Short mmCIF file of C-alpha atoms in Angstrom, two decimals:
data_model
loop_
_atom_site.label_atom_id
_atom_site.label_comp_id
_atom_site.label_asym_id
_atom_site.label_seq_id
_atom_site.Cartn_x
_atom_site.Cartn_y
_atom_site.Cartn_z
CA MET A 4 -32.55 -40.67 72.48
CA THR A 5 -29.00 -39.35 72.16
CA VAL A 6 -28.35 -35.73 71.24
CA GLU A 7 -25.46 -35.31 68.80
CA LEU A 8 -23.21 -32.25 69.03
CA ARG A 9 -20.19 -31.20 66.99
CA GLY A 10 -17.04 -29.69 68.44
CA LEU A 11 -13.72 -28.39 67.11
CA THR A 12 -10.43 -28.67 68.98
CA TRP A 13 -6.73 -28.26 68.14
CA ASP A 14 -4.88 -31.15 66.57
CA HIS A 15 -2.26 -31.83 69.24
CA PRO A 16 -2.78 -34.90 71.48
CA ARG A 17 -3.24 -32.58 74.47
CA GLY A 18 -6.11 -30.99 72.59
CA TYR A 19 -7.98 -34.08 71.41
CA ARG A 20 -7.00 -37.10 73.50
CA PRO A 21 -8.79 -35.97 76.69
CA LEU A 22 -12.00 -35.26 74.77
CA GLU A 23 -11.86 -38.54 72.87
CA ALA A 24 -10.97 -40.50 76.02
CA PHE A 25 -13.96 -38.97 77.79
CA GLU A 26 -16.26 -40.08 74.96
CA ALA A 27 -14.69 -43.54 74.92
CA ALA A 28 -15.31 -43.88 78.67
CA GLY A 29 -19.02 -43.25 78.16
CA GLY A 30 -19.10 -39.47 78.04
CA ALA A 31 -22.22 -37.70 79.24
CA PRO A 32 -25.58 -39.48 79.50
CA GLY A 33 -27.71 -38.92 76.43
CA VAL A 34 -25.15 -36.68 74.71
CA ARG A 35 -22.42 -37.46 72.20
CA VAL A 36 -19.94 -34.95 70.82
CA HIS A 37 -18.04 -35.60 67.61
CA TRP A 38 -14.76 -33.68 67.86
CA ASP A 39 -13.01 -32.51 64.71
CA ARG A 40 -9.43 -31.24 64.80
CA GLN A 41 -7.54 -28.47 63.09
CA PRO A 42 -4.13 -26.84 63.58
CA LEU A 43 -3.96 -23.89 65.93
CA SER A 44 -3.21 -21.73 62.90
CA GLY A 45 -6.58 -22.74 61.48
CA PHE A 46 -8.38 -20.84 64.21
CA GLU A 47 -6.67 -17.70 62.92
CA SER A 48 -7.01 -18.35 59.17
CA THR A 49 -10.65 -19.51 59.18
CA PRO A 50 -13.21 -16.83 60.13
CA LEU A 51 -14.69 -17.64 63.53
CA ALA A 52 -18.18 -16.87 62.24
CA LYS A 53 -17.78 -19.69 59.71
CA LEU A 54 -16.63 -22.12 62.38
CA ALA A 55 -19.57 -21.15 64.58
CA GLU A 56 -21.96 -22.08 61.78
CA ARG A 57 -20.58 -25.63 61.69
CA TYR A 58 -19.85 -26.37 65.34
CA ASP A 59 -21.70 -26.28 68.65
CA LEU A 60 -18.57 -26.23 70.80
CA LEU A 61 -15.22 -24.57 70.13
CA ILE A 62 -11.94 -24.91 71.99
CA VAL A 63 -10.59 -21.35 72.15
CA ASP A 64 -7.78 -19.43 73.81
CA HIS A 65 -8.38 -16.26 75.79
CA PRO A 66 -6.37 -13.80 73.63
CA GLY A 67 -8.76 -14.46 70.75
CA LEU A 68 -11.89 -13.61 72.72
CA GLY A 69 -12.24 -10.11 71.30
CA ALA A 70 -12.36 -11.43 67.75
CA ALA A 71 -14.78 -14.21 68.73
CA ILE A 72 -17.13 -11.75 70.43
CA GLU A 73 -16.95 -9.31 67.53
CA ALA A 74 -17.87 -12.15 65.15
CA ALA A 75 -20.77 -13.22 67.40
CA ALA A 76 -19.21 -16.68 67.31
CA VAL A 77 -19.60 -17.51 71.01
CA LEU A 78 -22.31 -17.11 73.63
CA PRO A 79 -21.85 -15.65 77.12
CA VAL A 80 -21.62 -18.57 79.52
CA GLU A 81 -24.28 -16.84 81.64
CA ASP A 82 -26.74 -17.36 78.76
CA VAL A 83 -26.05 -21.10 78.65
CA PHE A 84 -25.38 -22.37 82.16
CA GLY A 85 -27.05 -21.86 85.52
CA ALA A 86 -25.56 -19.68 88.25
CA ARG A 87 -24.97 -22.65 90.55
CA ASP A 88 -22.95 -24.53 87.92
CA LEU A 89 -20.93 -21.44 87.06
CA SER A 90 -20.17 -20.73 90.71
CA ARG A 91 -18.99 -24.30 91.26
CA TRP A 92 -16.80 -24.36 88.15
CA ARG A 93 -15.30 -20.99 88.99
CA ALA A 94 -14.37 -22.15 92.49
CA ALA A 95 -12.83 -25.34 91.08
CA SER A 96 -10.64 -23.66 88.44
CA ILE A 97 -6.98 -22.85 88.92
CA PRO A 98 -6.39 -19.08 88.99
CA PRO A 99 -6.32 -17.01 86.86
CA THR A 100 -7.91 -19.19 84.18
CA TRP A 101 -11.51 -18.28 84.98
CA GLU A 102 -10.92 -14.53 84.82
CA SER A 103 -8.97 -14.87 81.58
CA TYR A 104 -12.21 -15.72 79.76
CA ARG A 105 -14.16 -12.75 81.13
CA LEU A 106 -14.59 -9.60 79.06
CA HIS A 107 -17.17 -6.80 79.00
CA GLY A 108 -18.72 -8.15 82.20
CA PHE A 109 -19.40 -11.66 80.88
CA GLY A 110 -17.67 -15.01 80.65
CA TRP A 111 -17.19 -16.36 77.12
CA ALA A 112 -15.64 -19.77 77.74
CA LEU A 113 -15.05 -22.25 80.55
CA PRO A 114 -11.41 -23.03 81.44
CA LEU A 115 -10.56 -26.50 80.20
CA ASP A 116 -6.77 -26.65 79.82
CA ALA A 117 -4.18 -24.68 81.80
CA ALA A 118 -0.57 -23.84 81.02
CA ALA A 119 1.98 -21.07 81.40
CA GLN A 120 5.55 -20.36 80.35
CA VAL A 121 7.97 -22.08 82.71
CA CYS A 122 11.59 -23.22 82.77
CA LEU A 123 12.04 -26.50 80.84
CA LEU A 124 14.95 -28.76 81.80
CA ARG A 125 16.84 -31.94 81.10
CA PRO A 126 17.35 -33.01 84.72
CA ASP A 127 19.86 -35.70 83.75
CA LEU A 128 22.13 -33.15 82.05
CA LEU A 129 21.71 -30.10 84.27
CA ARG A 130 24.55 -29.57 86.73
CA GLY A 131 23.33 -27.72 89.78
CA ALA A 132 19.98 -26.12 90.55
CA PRO A 133 17.68 -24.67 87.87
CA PRO A 134 18.06 -20.93 87.28
CA THR A 135 15.73 -18.82 89.41
CA THR A 136 16.48 -15.42 87.85
CA TRP A 137 17.34 -14.24 84.34
CA SER A 138 20.82 -13.33 85.55
CA GLU A 139 21.26 -16.99 86.50
CA VAL A 140 19.93 -17.99 83.07
CA LEU A 141 22.67 -15.87 81.55
CA GLN A 142 25.27 -17.57 83.74
CA LEU A 143 23.94 -20.99 82.74
CA ALA A 144 24.14 -20.04 79.06
CA ASP A 145 27.87 -19.40 79.49
CA ARG A 146 28.52 -22.99 80.55
CA ALA A 147 25.74 -25.17 79.04
CA GLY A 148 23.54 -25.48 75.98
CA ILE A 149 20.26 -23.57 76.14
CA VAL A 150 17.59 -22.47 73.68
CA LEU A 151 15.06 -19.65 73.64
CA CYS A 152 11.48 -20.06 72.40
CA VAL A 153 11.05 -17.05 70.10
CA ALA A 154 9.10 -18.37 67.09
CA ARG A 155 5.72 -16.95 66.08
CA PRO A 156 4.16 -15.10 69.06
CA HIS A 157 6.59 -16.42 71.65
CA ALA A 158 9.27 -13.73 71.47
CA GLY A 159 6.69 -11.10 72.34
CA LEU A 160 5.12 -13.31 74.99
CA ALA A 161 8.51 -13.64 76.69
CA LEU A 162 8.76 -9.86 76.94
CA LEU A 163 5.19 -9.60 78.26
CA ALA A 164 5.92 -12.32 80.80
CA MET A 165 8.87 -10.38 82.15
CA ALA A 166 7.52 -6.84 81.92
CA GLY A 167 3.87 -6.71 80.84
CA ASP A 168 1.61 -4.15 82.53
CA ARG A 169 -1.05 -6.29 84.18
CA SER A 170 -3.53 -3.42 84.26
CA HIS A 171 -3.29 -3.26 80.43
CA ARG A 172 -3.36 0.54 80.63
CA THR A 173 0.04 0.38 79.00
CA LEU A 174 1.66 -2.52 77.22
CA LEU A 175 4.84 -2.65 79.27
CA ILE A 176 6.38 -1.43 82.50
CA ARG A 177 9.09 0.56 80.80
CA ASP A 178 12.09 0.19 83.10
CA ARG A 179 11.46 -3.55 83.49
CA ALA A 180 10.93 -3.95 79.75
CA ALA A 181 14.24 -2.30 78.88
CA ARG A 182 16.05 -4.56 81.35
CA ALA A 183 14.16 -7.59 80.05
CA LEU A 184 15.11 -6.88 76.44
CA ASP A 185 18.74 -6.42 77.43
CA LEU A 186 18.80 -9.78 79.22
CA LEU A 187 16.90 -11.59 76.46
CA ARG A 188 19.38 -10.36 73.87
CA ALA A 189 22.35 -11.40 75.99
CA VAL A 190 20.86 -14.88 76.46
CA TRP A 191 19.90 -15.08 72.78
CA ARG A 192 23.49 -14.44 71.72
CA ARG A 193 24.63 -17.36 73.87
CA SER A 194 21.81 -19.74 72.92
CA ASP A 195 21.58 -22.39 70.21
CA GLN A 196 19.89 -20.33 67.51
CA ARG A 197 19.06 -23.35 65.38
CA ALA A 198 15.95 -23.55 67.57
CA ALA A 199 14.78 -20.09 66.54
CA ALA A 200 11.91 -21.38 64.38
CA LEU A 201 10.65 -24.01 66.83
CA ASP A 202 7.33 -23.79 68.67
CA PRO A 203 6.93 -25.00 72.29
CA ILE A 204 6.09 -28.57 71.28
CA GLU A 205 9.15 -28.74 69.05
CA ILE A 206 11.28 -27.26 71.84
CA HIS A 207 10.14 -30.08 74.12
CA GLU A 208 10.94 -32.63 71.41
CA LEU A 209 14.38 -31.10 70.87
CA LEU A 210 15.38 -31.15 74.53
CA ALA A 211 14.02 -34.67 75.01
CA ALA A 212 16.18 -35.97 72.15
CA SER A 213 19.33 -33.85 72.59
CA ASN A 214 22.42 -34.68 74.60
CA ASP A 215 23.75 -31.13 74.39
CA LEU A 216 20.88 -28.89 75.48
CA VAL A 217 19.88 -28.61 79.12
CA CYS A 218 17.37 -25.77 79.37
CA CYS A 219 14.80 -23.54 77.73
CA PRO A 220 14.21 -20.85 80.36
CA LEU A 221 10.72 -19.80 79.26
CA VAL A 222 8.32 -21.95 77.25
CA PHE A 223 4.74 -23.17 77.56
CA SER A 224 4.86 -26.55 79.28
CA TYR A 225 3.55 -29.93 78.15
CA ALA A 226 3.26 -32.40 81.02
CA ALA A 227 3.26 -35.41 78.69
CA TYR A 228 7.02 -34.96 78.18
CA GLY A 229 7.60 -35.97 81.79
CA ARG A 230 7.61 -39.59 80.61
CA SER A 231 10.31 -41.33 78.62
CA THR A 232 8.84 -42.69 75.39
CA ASP A 233 10.03 -43.44 71.86
CA GLY A 234 13.66 -42.88 72.77
CA ARG A 235 12.95 -39.50 74.40
CA GLN A 236 14.41 -38.65 77.77
CA PRO A 237 11.94 -37.45 80.43
CA LEU A 238 11.92 -33.70 80.88
CA GLY A 239 11.55 -31.66 84.04
CA TRP A 240 10.33 -28.19 84.86
CA ALA A 241 10.99 -25.36 87.27
CA PRO A 242 9.24 -22.05 87.97
CA ALA A 243 9.71 -19.29 85.41
CA PRO A 244 12.81 -17.20 86.18
CA ARG A 245 12.33 -13.88 87.94
CA LEU A 246 13.52 -10.71 86.24
CA THR A 247 15.04 -9.45 89.49
CA GLY A 248 15.85 -11.21 92.73
CA SER A 249 13.25 -9.12 94.56
CA ASP A 250 10.35 -10.25 92.35
CA ARG A 251 7.91 -12.44 94.25
CA HIS A 252 7.25 -14.75 91.30
CA GLY A 253 8.83 -15.55 87.98
CA GLY A 254 7.42 -13.75 84.98
CA SER A 255 5.13 -15.89 82.83
CA THR A 256 2.28 -15.52 80.37
CA LEU A 257 -0.87 -17.60 80.76
CA GLY A 258 -1.76 -20.12 78.06
CA GLY A 259 -4.28 -22.95 77.97
CA THR A 260 -7.69 -23.23 76.35
CA GLY A 261 -11.37 -22.84 77.16
CA LEU A 262 -14.62 -24.44 76.04
CA ALA A 263 -16.95 -22.01 74.26
CA VAL A 264 -20.54 -22.54 73.13
CA THR A 265 -21.70 -21.16 69.78
CA PRO A 266 -25.15 -19.74 68.92
CA ARG A 267 -25.78 -22.88 66.85
CA ALA A 268 -26.19 -24.82 70.13
CA TYR A 269 -28.58 -22.38 71.78
CA ASP A 270 -31.63 -24.62 71.37
CA ARG A 271 -29.74 -27.53 72.96
CA VAL A 272 -28.37 -25.84 76.06
CA LEU A 273 -29.71 -28.57 78.35
CA SER A 274 -27.68 -31.16 76.46
CA VAL A 275 -24.64 -28.88 76.48
CA THR A 276 -25.03 -28.46 80.24
CA THR A 277 -25.26 -32.21 80.75
CA TYR A 278 -22.11 -32.71 78.71
CA VAL A 279 -20.10 -29.99 80.44
CA ARG A 280 -21.12 -31.12 83.93
CA ALA A 281 -19.78 -34.59 83.18
CA LEU A 282 -16.64 -33.31 81.44
CA LEU A 283 -15.67 -30.89 84.23
CA ASP A 284 -16.41 -33.37 87.00
CA LEU A 285 -13.30 -33.97 89.10
CA THR A 286 -13.45 -37.71 88.44
CA THR A 287 -13.22 -37.01 84.71
CA GLN A 288 -10.51 -34.38 85.02
CA ALA A 289 -8.26 -36.34 87.38
CA GLY A 290 -9.03 -39.85 86.21
CA ILE A 291 -9.42 -39.47 82.44
CA VAL A 292 -8.07 -36.13 81.24
CA SER A 293 -4.83 -36.28 83.23
CA SER A 294 -4.23 -39.95 82.46
CA VAL A 295 -3.87 -39.24 78.72
CA GLY A 296 -1.63 -36.19 79.07
CA GLY A 297 -4.25 -33.47 79.29
CA GLN A 298 -3.52 -30.43 81.46
CA SER A 299 -6.73 -29.79 83.33
CA ALA A 300 -7.70 -26.30 84.45
CA THR A 301 -9.15 -27.85 87.63
CA ALA A 302 -7.16 -26.74 90.67
CA ALA A 303 -7.54 -30.08 92.48
CA VAL A 304 -5.68 -31.81 89.66
CA TRP A 305 -2.74 -29.43 90.08
CA GLN A 306 -2.78 -30.19 93.81
CA SER A 307 -2.87 -33.98 93.36
CA ALA A 308 0.31 -35.76 94.42
CA GLU A 309 -0.75 -38.80 92.40
CA VAL A 310 -1.20 -36.87 89.15
CA ASP A 311 2.03 -34.97 89.82
CA ALA A 312 3.99 -38.20 90.24
CA ASP A 313 2.53 -39.60 87.01
CA TRP A 314 4.04 -36.70 85.05
CA ASN A 315 7.46 -36.32 86.67
CA GLY A 316 6.56 -33.47 89.00
CA HIS A 317 5.19 -31.17 86.30
CA TYR A 318 2.29 -29.86 88.36
CA SER A 319 4.09 -29.10 91.61
CA ALA A 320 6.95 -27.46 89.69
CA THR A 321 4.74 -25.16 87.62
CA ARG A 322 1.60 -24.51 89.68
CA ALA A 323 2.80 -21.29 91.35
CA THR A 324 3.89 -19.93 87.98
CA VAL A 325 0.47 -20.63 86.44
CA GLU A 326 -1.32 -19.00 89.36
CA SER A 327 0.72 -15.80 89.05
CA ALA A 328 0.80 -15.65 85.23
CA TYR A 329 0.16 -12.53 83.17
CA VAL A 330 -3.18 -12.51 81.32
CA ARG A 331 -2.95 -10.96 77.88
CA PRO A 332 -5.26 -8.25 76.51
CA ARG A 333 -8.23 -9.67 74.63
CA PHE A 334 -9.49 -6.87 72.41
CA ASP A 335 -10.38 -7.52 68.77
CA GLY A 336 -7.10 -7.06 66.92
CA TRP A 337 -4.84 -8.25 69.74
CA ILE A 338 -3.69 -11.39 67.89
CA ALA A 339 -2.38 -9.34 64.95
CA PHE A 340 -0.63 -6.94 67.31
CA GLN A 341 0.84 -9.86 69.26
CA ASP A 342 2.42 -11.18 66.05
CA GLU A 343 3.84 -7.75 65.22
CA LEU A 344 5.19 -7.40 68.76
CA SER A 345 7.03 -10.69 68.44
CA GLU A 346 8.58 -9.73 65.13
CA ARG A 347 9.81 -6.48 66.67
CA VAL A 348 11.35 -8.37 69.59
CA ARG A 349 13.08 -10.78 67.21
CA GLU A 350 14.46 -7.83 65.26
CA PHE A 351 15.80 -6.38 68.50
CA LEU A 352 17.49 -9.66 69.46
CA ARG A 353 19.36 -9.68 66.15
CA SER A 354 20.42 -6.03 66.42
CA ASP A 355 22.34 -3.59 68.58
CA ALA A 356 19.28 -1.37 69.06
CA ASP A 357 18.78 0.63 72.23
CA PRO A 358 16.30 -1.18 74.52
CA GLU A 359 14.69 2.00 75.88
CA THR A 360 14.06 3.31 72.36
CA THR A 361 12.60 -0.05 71.36
CA VAL A 362 10.27 -0.09 74.36
CA ALA A 363 9.07 3.44 73.58
CA GLY A 364 8.27 2.41 70.01
CA LEU A 365 6.36 -0.68 71.12
CA GLU A 366 4.38 1.38 73.60
CA ALA A 367 3.46 3.97 70.98
CA ASP A 368 2.26 1.25 68.61
CA TYR A 369 0.14 -0.31 71.35
CA ARG A 370 -1.51 2.99 72.21
CA ALA A 371 -2.29 3.56 68.54
CA ARG A 372 -4.14 0.24 68.51
CA VAL A 373 -6.04 0.72 71.77
CA PRO A 374 -8.32 3.76 72.03
CA ASP A 375 -8.58 5.11 75.57
CA ALA A 376 -12.25 4.22 75.77
CA LEU A 377 -11.77 0.60 74.76
CA GLU A 378 -11.97 -2.09 77.43
CA VAL A 379 -8.97 -4.28 76.71
CA GLY A 380 -9.62 -6.82 79.45
#
């Protein structure tokens, strides 16, 4: 007897190909999951409680956890899986993906896909080494074509990458944030602003097809663009630029997705466990997920020279950035604030506003949204 489950993932090949390839390869014994797809925007426009009524498994991102928990749309992983499995999966995950799905003392999803903002390049067009600091990005912008990823939430995420307070007690580290805004505006004024409305996937497409653009200094990476296909040139990556030369790592915000279990599946947790054990097995992650362009959250995949070579050095170039990435707050209401933050940053880029005044305003708005007693994660 085969147990049938339903899952919902995002409708980009990185979101559905690994899951479909796993099923096509035989999947988990005695369990089949039918995966539906919807745009990322659909996870915001459709109430999570409604999705949880229709699906057993949801692919989620960590900034939306607060809303998912508030809607009772996902179960704590401790209520579904055994301690031994959880310990093994935690040890196998690339930092900080596991912790990004923990809130209020529980885990709410298992890391499945890992990504962070890094420096995206056209290696065949770039003259010299990739920029390692934002001052070097500014110098590059004076002599070559670059773009910034500032559409939708990404303008705000760039600021958080460069100057976010990792304790979440405040939104920003003020002196760093003022410097970051100043540099972002200077780079913006030198960038190709026709890319202003493009998301990370479209930025990758643009650079792969262009003969004029050499760099996007901070954008969520897609390893699949390391191969030349359909007339596209292969892209390369480098660590996220540092705000100052003394910073240990480049500033980046964590992305990726996790696998969450809904209350609808509670009476089939044994089947869910069987499925997840097979899906998160290293053989699956390295041999199936990576082969179709998935970006596994399994650390061993990021350490694999074979996988790295398959995707033009994506993993070795970006691993340190992922491991040191900023994890966003996850309280209910964060997504709406994140959108407002990005709009404010875009307004700043187009203006002559004072960066310190802008930072003070952003901080005040954040504090108004986050009561002192609230655990923001």
